[in-house]
Amino acid sequence: MRKREKAEEEREMEEWAWKMVEMFGAAGFLVMAPLLSVILIEAHRRRFNKAHVQGQVVFEDPNSLNPVPCPSIFDPAEKYLSLIVPAFNEEHRLPGALDETMNYLRQRVEKEKSFSYEVVIVDDGSSDGTKRVAFEYVKKYRIDNVRVILLGRNHGKGEAIRKGMLHSRGELLLMLDADGATKINDLEKLEDQISVVARKEFKLNNEASGDSSVRISDVPVAAFGSRAHLEEKALATRKWYRNFLMKGFHLVVLLAVGPGIRDTQCGFKMFTRAAARKLSANIHLKRWCFDVELVYLCRYFRIPTAEIAVTWSEIPGSKLSPLSIVNMLWEIALMFVGYRTGMWKIRA
C-alpha cells in the first residue's frame, strides 16, 4: 500500500514538474517571440545603409563662411594622417583633448617635414557649445588642418566616425575619443605596427604580382588600441554590477565575433586607407557596438588586425551607463541576425 502511495506521489510530482516546464516554456516563448520579431524587423529595416552614406555633409570655412568641397575616402589620399574625433555634447572635454592633439601634431610637423595631417571633428547633433568650440580650432589652425562635419541631429558615435572616415584625406585614419582618455602619442605604436604588418603583406603580394608601386595605405591593415592590460586594476576599482555587466558583454562579443580581440570598445583605432574604404562602406550599426561590427568586418575581409596596449586614463563625464550595455546587447543581436540571415549584404 505504501509503495503504491509513494509511486502515486512521485507521478504527481513528475506531472507537476512537467507542467512547470511547459508553463515557463510558454512564458519564455511569449516573451521571446515578440522580441525576435522586433529584432528581425529592425535588422530588415537596416539592411541598406546607403541612406546615411549619402546624407548631406557640411564643411564650412568659418573665416569666409564658404562651403568647402567634401573629399571622399575613395579619392586618392592628400594627407598622411587623418584623426577623426566624434563629439556629442563635448563642449567641456573637447578643448583639452584637442590642445594635446594639436601640440603633438605641430611638434611632429617640425620634426618630420613630410608629415601632414588633418583633424576631422564630427559634431553628432550636439545641443551645447560643441560646434562653437570646434570652429574655434578651425579658425586657429586653418581649415586645411582642422575640419568640422555637422550631422545636424544625433545619430550615434558609430555613424559619426563612419561619416568622418568617408570624408577623410589621410593615408592612415585614426579614430579617437573627444575626452582625450588615450595619450595621443600612442598613435605611433599603432602606426609602427601597421607599417610592419603592411610591409609584410606587401612583400607577400609583391612577390606574387611583381607590382612594386603599392604604398602602405593601399594594403588593408587595422590596429586596435587596447586597455586589456588594465583590466585587473579596473575590476578592483569598479562597482560590482559594472564588472558583472562588462563580463557579460565580453562573453556575448566572444560568441558573436570569436576570440582574438580582448578589448573591442577602446576608442583608439587606426586603419590604412584601403581598410577604411572596405569598412566604412559596410558598417550598419550607428552607436556603441559599431566597434564590434568593425571586428566582424575585419574578419570577413581578412584584414590583418593587431591589438596594441595603450596608455589610458578615466576622464570624468563618461556617457556610458547600465542602459548603454542593454543598447549594446540590442545592437549585437541586430548584427548577428542581420549577417546570419543574409539581410545585411557586404559590399566588396
Tab-separated table of C-alpha atoms in Angstrom:
chain	number	residue	atom	x	y	z
A	1	MET	CA	0.000	0.000	0.000
A	2	ARG	CA	2.782	2.380	0.955
A	3	LYS	CA	4.682	1.590	-2.247
A	4	ARG	CA	1.582	2.376	-4.294
A	5	GLU	CA	1.083	5.711	-2.450
A	6	LYS	CA	4.751	6.581	-2.925
A	7	ALA	CA	4.584	5.777	-6.643
A	8	GLU	CA	1.448	7.936	-6.899
A	9	GLU	CA	3.196	10.839	-5.181
A	10	GLU	CA	6.210	10.521	-7.494
A	11	ARG	CA	3.936	10.505	-10.551
A	12	GLU	CA	2.129	13.613	-9.295
A	13	MET	CA	5.444	15.358	-8.657
A	14	GLU	CA	6.633	14.452	-12.141
A	15	GLU	CA	3.418	15.746	-13.705
A	16	TRP	CA	3.746	18.957	-11.676
A	17	ALA	CA	7.341	19.392	-12.785
A	18	TRP	CA	6.392	18.973	-16.456
A	19	LYS	CA	3.543	21.444	-16.061
A	20	MET	CA	6.004	23.978	-14.617
A	21	VAL	CA	8.399	23.367	-17.518
A	22	GLU	CA	5.565	23.811	-20.007
A	23	MET	CA	4.389	26.953	-18.248
A	24	PHE	CA	7.842	28.548	-18.171
A	25	GLY	CA	8.444	27.424	-21.762
A	26	ALA	CA	5.201	29.032	-22.885
A	27	ALA	CA	6.026	32.201	-20.950
A	28	GLY	CA	9.504	32.261	-22.496
A	29	PHE	CA	8.043	31.819	-25.945
A	30	LEU	CA	5.533	34.624	-25.356
A	31	VAL	CA	8.407	36.894	-24.332
A	32	MET	CA	10.965	35.815	-26.929
A	33	ALA	CA	8.695	35.586	-29.959
A	34	PRO	CA	7.803	39.300	-29.988
A	35	LEU	CA	11.419	40.221	-29.194
A	36	LEU	CA	12.735	38.074	-32.046
A	37	SER	CA	10.124	39.579	-34.351
A	38	VAL	CA	11.225	43.094	-33.402
A	39	ILE	CA	14.894	42.166	-33.994
A	40	LEU	CA	14.072	40.690	-37.404
A	41	ILE	CA	12.024	43.746	-38.403
A	42	GLU	CA	14.707	46.197	-37.269
A	43	ALA	CA	17.508	44.203	-38.911
A	44	HIS	CA	15.495	44.148	-42.136
A	45	ARG	CA	14.924	47.907	-41.882
A	46	ARG	CA	18.676	48.483	-41.621
A	47	ARG	CA	19.600	46.145	-44.469
A	48	PHE	CA	20.520	49.130	-46.649
A	49	ASN	CA	22.924	51.700	-45.268
A	50	LYS	CA	23.081	53.944	-48.355
A	51	ALA	CA	20.673	56.455	-46.838
A	52	HIS	CA	23.166	57.618	-44.241
A	53	VAL	CA	26.116	57.200	-46.607
A	54	GLN	CA	24.594	59.693	-48.988
A	55	GLY	CA	23.281	62.083	-46.334
A	56	GLN	CA	24.470	65.629	-46.861
A	57	VAL	CA	27.738	66.541	-45.161
A	58	VAL	CA	28.580	70.166	-44.433
A	59	PHE	CA	32.147	71.505	-44.477
A	60	GLU	CA	32.169	75.225	-43.801
A	61	ASP	CA	35.084	77.644	-43.548
A	62	PRO	CA	34.251	79.820	-40.501
A	63	ASN	CA	36.575	82.558	-41.754
A	64	SER	CA	34.930	83.008	-45.160
A	65	LEU	CA	31.616	81.213	-44.411
A	66	ASN	CA	32.051	79.472	-47.764
A	67	PRO	CA	31.323	75.747	-48.199
A	68	VAL	CA	34.386	73.560	-48.762
A	69	PRO	CA	34.260	70.629	-51.211
A	70	CYS	CA	33.958	67.340	-49.355
A	71	PRO	CA	36.608	64.747	-50.165
A	72	SER	CA	35.778	61.054	-50.388
A	73	ILE	CA	37.550	58.050	-48.912
A	74	PHE	CA	37.565	56.667	-52.458
A	75	ASP	CA	39.653	59.612	-53.717
A	76	PRO	CA	43.478	59.456	-53.600
A	77	ALA	CA	44.974	60.451	-50.232
A	78	GLU	CA	46.045	64.084	-49.789
A	79	LYS	CA	47.351	63.872	-46.205
A	80	TYR	CA	49.453	61.351	-44.327
A	81	LEU	CA	47.225	61.122	-41.240
A	82	SER	CA	43.548	61.827	-40.597
A	83	LEU	CA	42.363	62.000	-36.982
A	84	ILE	CA	38.607	61.512	-36.615
A	85	VAL	CA	37.032	62.864	-33.425
A	86	PRO	CA	33.316	62.147	-32.838
A	87	ALA	CA	31.786	64.695	-30.487
A	88	PHE	CA	28.361	64.807	-28.865
A	89	ASN	CA	27.886	67.488	-26.210
A	90	GLU	CA	31.636	67.664	-25.574
A	91	GLU	CA	31.908	71.429	-25.036
A	92	HIS	CA	33.919	70.996	-21.831
A	93	ARG	CA	36.086	67.935	-22.575
A	94	LEU	CA	36.906	68.648	-26.227
A	95	PRO	CA	39.320	71.603	-25.713
A	96	GLY	CA	41.708	69.625	-23.503
A	97	ALA	CA	41.834	66.711	-25.953
A	98	LEU	CA	42.297	68.997	-28.982
A	99	ASP	CA	45.017	71.074	-27.304
A	100	GLU	CA	47.052	67.956	-26.540
A	101	THR	CA	46.432	66.593	-30.042
A	102	MET	CA	47.350	69.810	-31.878
A	103	ASN	CA	50.522	70.285	-29.809
A	104	TYR	CA	51.644	66.778	-30.688
A	105	LEU	CA	50.855	67.200	-34.400
A	106	ARG	CA	52.653	70.552	-34.665
A	107	GLN	CA	55.738	69.153	-32.941
A	108	ARG	CA	55.758	66.225	-35.313
A	109	VAL	CA	55.491	68.509	-38.335
A	110	GLU	CA	58.596	70.320	-37.107
A	111	LYS	CA	60.499	67.041	-36.774
A	112	GLU	CA	59.226	65.388	-39.975
A	113	LYS	CA	58.883	67.774	-42.901
A	114	SER	CA	56.966	65.202	-44.956
A	115	PHE	CA	54.368	64.685	-42.216
A	116	SER	CA	50.914	66.125	-42.947
A	117	TYR	CA	47.656	65.775	-41.072
A	118	GLU	CA	44.032	66.769	-40.694
A	119	VAL	CA	41.751	66.655	-37.686
A	120	VAL	CA	38.127	65.903	-38.595
A	121	ILE	CA	35.730	66.794	-35.771
A	122	VAL	CA	32.289	65.269	-36.302
A	123	ASP	CA	29.607	67.122	-34.355
A	124	ASP	CA	26.939	64.476	-33.813
A	125	GLY	CA	23.987	66.814	-33.293
A	126	SER	CA	25.261	68.426	-30.083
A	127	SER	CA	22.909	70.724	-28.180
A	128	ASP	CA	25.643	72.548	-26.237
A	129	GLY	CA	28.590	74.650	-27.446
A	130	THR	CA	30.499	71.803	-29.143
A	131	LYS	CA	30.083	73.343	-32.610
A	132	ARG	CA	31.370	76.714	-31.401
A	133	VAL	CA	34.405	75.124	-29.723
A	134	ALA	CA	35.207	73.053	-32.819
A	135	PHE	CA	35.063	76.061	-35.150
A	136	GLU	CA	37.410	77.984	-32.846
A	137	TYR	CA	40.066	75.386	-33.652
A	138	VAL	CA	39.308	75.654	-37.375
A	139	LYS	CA	39.892	79.416	-37.161
A	140	LYS	CA	43.084	78.928	-35.182
A	141	TYR	CA	44.682	76.171	-37.286
A	142	ARG	CA	43.046	76.784	-40.716
A	143	ILE	CA	40.518	74.617	-42.471
A	144	ASP	CA	43.173	72.635	-44.322
A	145	ASN	CA	44.277	71.176	-40.974
A	146	VAL	CA	41.066	71.130	-38.917
A	147	ARG	CA	37.611	70.480	-40.335
A	148	VAL	CA	34.179	70.123	-38.811
A	149	ILE	CA	31.414	67.870	-40.100
A	150	LEU	CA	27.942	68.799	-38.870
A	151	LEU	CA	25.497	65.889	-38.771
A	152	GLY	CA	22.567	68.116	-37.775
A	153	ARG	CA	20.967	65.598	-35.418
A	154	ASN	CA	22.295	62.877	-33.174
A	155	HIS	CA	22.963	59.603	-35.000
A	156	GLY	CA	25.433	57.883	-32.662
A	157	LYS	CA	29.178	57.529	-32.236
A	158	GLY	CA	29.451	54.809	-34.865
A	159	GLU	CA	27.746	56.910	-37.518
A	160	ALA	CA	29.846	59.964	-36.612
A	161	ILE	CA	33.085	58.015	-37.068
A	162	ARG	CA	31.804	56.430	-40.252
A	163	LYS	CA	30.995	59.864	-41.684
A	164	GLY	CA	34.442	61.085	-40.682
A	165	MET	CA	36.078	58.109	-42.391
A	166	LEU	CA	34.037	58.607	-45.568
A	167	HIS	CA	35.272	62.191	-45.888
A	168	SER	CA	38.902	61.888	-44.753
A	169	ARG	CA	42.013	62.551	-46.815
A	170	GLY	CA	44.661	60.550	-44.931
A	171	GLU	CA	46.743	57.556	-45.907
A	172	LEU	CA	46.186	56.432	-42.325
A	173	LEU	CA	42.966	57.095	-40.385
A	174	LEU	CA	42.896	57.253	-36.584
A	175	MET	CA	39.648	57.358	-34.632
A	176	LEU	CA	39.923	58.748	-31.120
A	177	ASP	CA	37.509	59.868	-28.421
A	178	ALA	CA	36.781	63.516	-27.673
A	179	ASP	CA	37.702	63.117	-23.988
A	180	GLY	CA	41.413	62.537	-24.652
A	181	ALA	CA	41.450	59.415	-22.466
A	182	THR	CA	44.251	57.840	-24.550
A	183	LYS	CA	47.625	59.557	-24.832
A	184	ILE	CA	47.840	60.922	-28.352
A	185	ASN	CA	51.488	59.943	-28.873
A	186	ASP	CA	50.421	56.304	-28.526
A	187	LEU	CA	49.242	56.580	-32.120
A	188	GLU	CA	52.878	55.927	-33.037
A	189	LYS	CA	52.556	52.428	-31.533
A	190	LEU	CA	49.613	51.698	-33.829
A	191	GLU	CA	51.330	53.382	-36.766
A	192	ASP	CA	54.503	51.314	-36.315
A	193	GLN	CA	52.539	48.066	-36.059
A	194	ILE	CA	50.531	48.888	-39.173
A	195	SER	CA	53.781	49.630	-41.015
A	196	VAL	CA	55.278	46.277	-40.004
A	197	VAL	CA	52.187	44.269	-40.940
A	198	ALA	CA	51.565	46.210	-44.166
A	199	ARG	CA	55.137	45.743	-45.349
A	200	LYS	CA	54.885	42.029	-44.622
A	201	GLU	CA	51.585	41.791	-46.528
A	202	PHE	CA	53.001	43.949	-49.317
A	203	LYS	CA	56.050	41.727	-49.625
A	204	LEU	CA	53.873	38.632	-49.987
A	205	ASN	CA	51.621	40.327	-52.550
A	206	ASN	CA	54.554	41.863	-54.384
A	207	GLU	CA	56.274	38.513	-54.795
A	208	ALA	CA	53.061	37.132	-56.281
A	209	SER	CA	52.182	40.075	-58.548
A	210	GLY	CA	55.524	41.733	-59.257
A	211	ASP	CA	53.972	45.160	-58.516
A	212	SER	CA	56.357	47.453	-56.643
A	213	SER	CA	54.239	50.635	-56.789
A	214	VAL	CA	51.876	49.836	-53.896
A	215	ARG	CA	52.048	52.072	-50.809
A	216	ILE	CA	51.312	51.064	-47.211
A	217	SER	CA	47.981	52.890	-47.407
A	218	ASP	CA	46.977	50.565	-50.257
A	219	VAL	CA	47.308	47.468	-48.035
A	220	PRO	CA	44.263	46.792	-45.786
A	221	VAL	CA	45.505	46.694	-42.169
A	222	ALA	CA	43.931	47.676	-38.831
A	223	ALA	CA	45.439	48.323	-35.387
A	224	PHE	CA	43.231	48.454	-32.290
A	225	GLY	CA	44.284	50.256	-29.136
A	226	SER	CA	43.627	48.112	-26.075
A	227	ARG	CA	43.052	48.604	-22.345
A	228	ALA	CA	43.032	44.867	-21.639
A	229	HIS	CA	46.298	45.164	-19.684
A	230	LEU	CA	44.466	47.492	-17.246
A	231	GLU	CA	41.586	45.073	-16.651
A	232	GLU	CA	42.782	43.748	-13.278
A	233	LYS	CA	43.036	47.267	-11.844
A	234	ALA	CA	39.671	48.236	-13.333
A	235	LEU	CA	37.962	45.199	-11.794
A	236	ALA	CA	39.285	46.212	-8.387
A	237	THR	CA	38.022	49.814	-8.604
A	238	ARG	CA	34.714	49.467	-10.482
A	239	LYS	CA	31.429	48.675	-8.772
A	240	TRP	CA	30.397	45.005	-8.808
A	241	TYR	CA	27.400	45.484	-11.097
A	242	ARG	CA	29.526	47.258	-13.711
A	243	ASN	CA	32.010	44.367	-13.629
A	244	PHE	CA	29.123	41.902	-13.974
A	245	LEU	CA	27.661	43.785	-16.943
A	246	MET	CA	31.025	44.158	-18.679
A	247	LYS	CA	31.918	40.497	-18.186
A	248	GLY	CA	28.558	39.502	-19.626
A	249	PHE	CA	29.042	41.857	-22.564
A	250	HIS	CA	32.511	40.426	-23.285
A	251	LEU	CA	31.041	36.909	-23.298
A	252	VAL	CA	28.373	37.968	-25.816
A	253	VAL	CA	31.041	39.618	-28.007
A	254	LEU	CA	33.131	36.450	-27.845
A	255	LEU	CA	30.149	34.407	-29.036
A	256	ALA	CA	29.290	36.931	-31.772
A	257	VAL	CA	32.690	37.559	-33.388
A	258	GLY	CA	35.006	34.972	-31.847
A	259	PRO	CA	38.272	35.321	-29.909
A	260	GLY	CA	41.287	37.416	-30.839
A	261	ILE	CA	40.486	40.981	-29.730
A	262	ARG	CA	40.225	41.323	-25.949
A	263	ASP	CA	39.137	44.976	-25.902
A	264	THR	CA	36.773	45.795	-28.756
A	265	GLN	CA	35.458	49.018	-27.181
A	266	CYS	CA	38.621	51.122	-26.862
A	267	GLY	CA	38.009	54.282	-28.888
A	268	PHE	CA	41.561	54.429	-30.264
A	269	LYS	CA	41.824	52.574	-33.585
A	270	MET	CA	43.864	53.085	-36.748
A	271	PHE	CA	43.239	51.890	-40.295
A	272	THR	CA	45.014	52.155	-43.604
A	273	ARG	CA	43.026	53.941	-46.294
A	274	ALA	CA	42.406	50.639	-48.066
A	275	ALA	CA	40.939	49.104	-44.904
A	276	ALA	CA	38.839	52.204	-44.189
A	277	ARG	CA	37.300	52.022	-47.671
A	278	LYS	CA	36.092	48.470	-47.091
A	279	LEU	CA	34.843	49.106	-43.558
A	280	SER	CA	33.157	52.500	-43.933
A	281	ALA	CA	31.121	51.257	-46.900
A	282	ASN	CA	29.619	48.400	-44.873
A	283	ILE	CA	29.024	49.497	-41.273
A	284	HIS	CA	25.351	49.230	-40.311
A	285	LEU	CA	25.454	49.912	-36.567
A	286	LYS	CA	25.370	53.560	-35.572
A	287	ARG	CA	26.020	53.597	-31.862
A	288	TRP	CA	28.133	51.868	-29.216
A	289	CYS	CA	28.542	48.465	-30.837
A	290	PHE	CA	29.887	49.596	-34.179
A	291	ASP	CA	33.328	48.627	-32.743
A	292	VAL	CA	32.175	45.014	-32.592
A	293	GLU	CA	30.948	45.240	-36.178
A	294	LEU	CA	34.368	46.595	-37.194
A	295	VAL	CA	35.958	43.436	-35.751
A	296	TYR	CA	33.400	41.279	-37.577
A	297	LEU	CA	34.051	43.044	-40.897
A	298	CYS	CA	37.831	42.823	-40.461
A	299	ARG	CA	37.410	39.065	-40.014
A	300	TYR	CA	35.149	38.869	-43.081
A	301	PHE	CA	37.584	40.785	-45.310
A	302	ARG	CA	40.570	39.024	-43.706
A	303	ILE	CA	42.106	42.368	-42.823
A	304	PRO	CA	45.169	41.782	-40.606
A	305	THR	CA	44.354	43.216	-37.181
A	306	ALA	CA	46.737	43.912	-34.304
A	307	GLU	CA	45.804	44.760	-30.708
A	308	ILE	CA	48.200	47.226	-29.061
A	309	ALA	CA	48.302	48.242	-25.386
A	310	VAL	CA	47.825	52.000	-24.956
A	311	THR	CA	48.088	54.471	-22.089
A	312	TRP	CA	44.544	55.180	-20.951
A	313	SER	CA	43.013	57.081	-18.040
A	314	GLU	CA	39.453	57.562	-16.823
A	315	ILE	CA	38.106	61.021	-17.710
A	316	PRO	CA	35.065	62.347	-15.788
A	317	GLY	CA	31.922	62.838	-17.833
A	318	SER	CA	31.581	59.402	-19.433
A	319	LYS	CA	28.221	58.788	-21.122
A	320	LEU	CA	28.414	55.015	-20.511
A	321	SER	CA	25.672	53.697	-18.212
A	322	PRO	CA	23.979	50.343	-17.445
A	323	LEU	CA	21.419	51.268	-20.109
A	324	SER	CA	24.300	51.537	-22.593
A	325	ILE	CA	25.074	47.856	-22.005
A	326	VAL	CA	21.462	46.988	-22.855
A	327	ASN	CA	21.745	49.037	-26.056
A	328	MET	CA	24.999	47.246	-26.905
A	329	LEU	CA	23.361	43.841	-26.496
A	330	TRP	CA	20.478	45.026	-28.695
A	331	GLU	CA	22.887	46.096	-31.446
A	332	ILE	CA	24.833	42.825	-31.234
A	333	ALA	CA	21.541	40.935	-31.655
A	334	LEU	CA	20.746	43.058	-34.718
A	335	MET	CA	24.201	42.430	-36.155
A	336	PHE	CA	24.015	38.687	-35.529
A	337	VAL	CA	20.582	38.359	-37.148
A	338	GLY	CA	21.388	40.784	-39.966
A	339	TYR	CA	24.514	38.971	-41.121
A	340	ARG	CA	23.459	35.405	-40.297
A	341	THR	CA	20.209	35.709	-42.261
A	342	GLY	CA	21.921	37.432	-45.183
A	343	MET	CA	19.747	40.553	-44.827
A	344	TRP	CA	22.871	42.664	-44.353
A	345	LYS	CA	24.916	42.441	-47.523
A	346	ILE	CA	28.647	43.166	-47.529
A	347	ARG	CA	29.911	45.159	-50.485
A	348	ALA	CA	33.440	44.298	-51.536
